[in-house]
Amino acid sequence: MSSIRKISILLIISISLILFFLGSSVYIYLSNYSYADFYKRLEARVSVAEKYHFETNQKDAQVLKNIREEHLELLSNEKEYILYCPNANSMKQLADTNSLPINFLELVYTQQFANYQKNDIFYHGKIRETPKGFYFIIVSAKNYYNTHHLILLKKVLFAGGLIAILVIIYFIFLFSKNFFEPINKIITKVNSISTDNIHLRLDEIKNTVEINRLTSTFNNLLNRIEIAIETNKNFISNASHEFGTPLTAIIGEADVALLKDRTPAEYKETLQKILKQSERLNKISQSLLFLAQIGYKDNKLNYTILRTDEIILQANEIMNQLVPKNNIKIDFELLPENPTKLKILGNKELLILAITNILTNACKYSSNKLVVVSLASTNNEIVMIFKDQGIGIPESEIPFIFEPFYRASNTAAYDGYGIGLPLTQNIIKIHKGELIISSVLHKGVTIQVKLPVATL
Ligand code: ADP
């Protein structure tokens, strides 16, 4: 049995039990109350009857009788008995002639007064001693409340409980259907996602916060997996090419040096060339490792609220150290007045790294021409724009520019490994942002980085 069914059945059983106990308590309380209340009514009638029967003054007796008739409503099947009993032995005969339960008379006789119930007839009686002997004063009546009202109450409680349970069953099944249907959809969609179509994402489902959190968590996971898969996809071919070039250079240098005996100066020169290529190899392998890690790591652990203008300024300071001749101009004219619109949730070091990568390329491929950085924000998005006046990227090559090791055909004169831009894009992706690149060849490149404003 599915867990949905189990939970639904458990809920229905619990609610039914609660309703049953509530109904029973109401019924027991009211039925006890009806007994006590009815005996009190009989008792009141017995004491009034005693008063007007044994009142010596005839006039007063008549007044009492009138008051009783006027104010004490007649109960159903109400009967009044004033029975003279000369002695205890005549009780049996008295009971028979008046069709009264002998047990009841005995009880009244021993206790002076008593309540009694036989079927739905209720009795209250008391003893009145007189010099001639004693009298039983008894009033009996049918407990209409008990026979009619309580049966009605029982029916109402039963029917009400049954209807309530049916309504609850209906709502529980409706709720579980509405709640679990999206989960089933998610399961089907997740099953259809494989490495071939890893770009697919789960749709957001309206009005269900928890399920939306689940889908966005899963989508984030897919983002990271996609980054990792993309990084791995071209890794072998690109890496072998990138590693191959310096390795060939190293082997070539060593081969040439070993052809004949060399002077110390020549060995030194060869070693320097080998060292340079080895450093290049080291740099490539390190950046590659970092690129791969970005896709796997859950960097959210180091997320803090950051101001984007401060991040740009810090990246600019780093640029001043790395490329002292840079010509970067920061334009904060479009800056919003409200500083909360500049805040994002993110990892400071990674974001600074991403921005310095963009700025390094802008300076490098424009030979330190003017680079303008501007910052703007809408209600839920912050946009950073980096505009340079460099060599640009051939339009047909833009789709490949984010592939690791890819370098555009016009970059032969510039140093580089083709890892900075994919790394930057991955950093922006894990911040739920977007990196858009546009370019006009020989005119320059414009990169837009969009990041979601932090919800405080
Ligand atoms: P590289 O180390 O080659 O600069 P990147 O990964 O940073 O590697 O960039 C990938 C490629 O994107 C570069 O080789 C270059 O062709 C292109 N590119 C990136 N930024 C610019 C830019 N500002 N101007 C021209 N080309 C750029």
GROMACS .gro file of C-alpha atoms and ligand atoms in nm, residues 358 361-362 364-365 388 391-393 401 406-408 410-411 415-422 437 445 447, ligand 1:
model
   53
  358ILE     CA    1   3.602   3.931  -1.750
  361ASN     CA    2   4.003   3.953  -2.102
  362ALA     CA    3   3.861   4.300  -2.175
  364LYS     CA    4   4.400   4.184  -2.276
  365TYR     CA    5   4.202   4.164  -2.602
  388ASP     CA    6   3.552   4.691  -2.420
  391ILE     CA    7   3.938   4.268  -3.120
  392GLY     CA    8   3.591   4.120  -3.059
  393ILE     CA    9   3.486   3.761  -3.125
  401ILE     CA   10   3.318   3.046  -2.639
  406TYR     CA   11   3.809   2.699  -2.666
  407ARG     CA   12   3.991   3.007  -2.797
  408ALA     CA   13   3.857   3.215  -3.083
  410ASN     CA   14   4.162   3.570  -3.374
  411THR     CA   15   4.350   3.521  -3.046
  415ASP     CA   16   4.835   3.437  -2.429
  416GLY     CA   17   4.559   3.228  -2.276
  417TYR     CA   18   4.421   2.880  -2.205
  418GLY     CA   19   4.047   2.912  -2.273
  419ILE     CA   20   3.947   2.828  -1.918
  420GLY     CA   21   3.867   3.172  -1.769
  421LEU     CA   22   3.536   3.228  -1.946
  422PRO     CA   23   3.382   2.883  -1.881
  437ILE     CA   24   2.799   3.786  -2.438
  445VAL     CA   25   3.285   4.268  -2.666
  447ILE     CA   26   2.935   4.107  -2.142
  457ADP     P1   27   4.167   3.295  -2.262
  457ADP     O1   28   4.259   3.245  -2.160
  457ADP     O2   29   4.194   3.246  -2.399
  457ADP     O3   30   4.144   3.442  -2.257
  457ADP     P2   31   3.894   3.270  -2.172
  457ADP     O4   32   3.826   3.145  -2.128
  457ADP     O5   33   3.905   3.379  -2.077
  457ADP     O6   34   4.032   3.221  -2.225
  457ADP     O7   35   3.819   3.320  -2.300
  457ADP     C1   36   3.782   3.228  -2.400
  457ADP     C2   37   3.788   3.295  -2.534
  457ADP     O8   38   3.687   3.394  -2.543
  457ADP     C3   39   3.913   3.372  -2.559
  457ADP     O9   40   4.014   3.289  -2.608
  457ADP     C4   41   3.869   3.473  -2.663
  457ADP    O10   42   3.866   3.415  -2.791
  457ADP     C5   43   3.728   3.501  -2.623
  457ADP     N1   44   3.714   3.626  -2.543
  457ADP     C6   45   3.680   3.635  -2.417
  457ADP     N2   46   3.673   3.763  -2.377
  457ADP     C7   47   3.703   3.838  -2.484
  457ADP     C8   48   3.712   3.978  -2.507
  457ADP     N3   49   3.689   4.067  -2.415
  457ADP     N4   50   3.747   4.018  -2.633
  457ADP     C9   51   3.771   3.928  -2.729
  457ADP     N5   52   3.763   3.796  -2.712
  457ADP    C10   53   3.731   3.750  -2.592
   0.00000   0.00000   0.00000
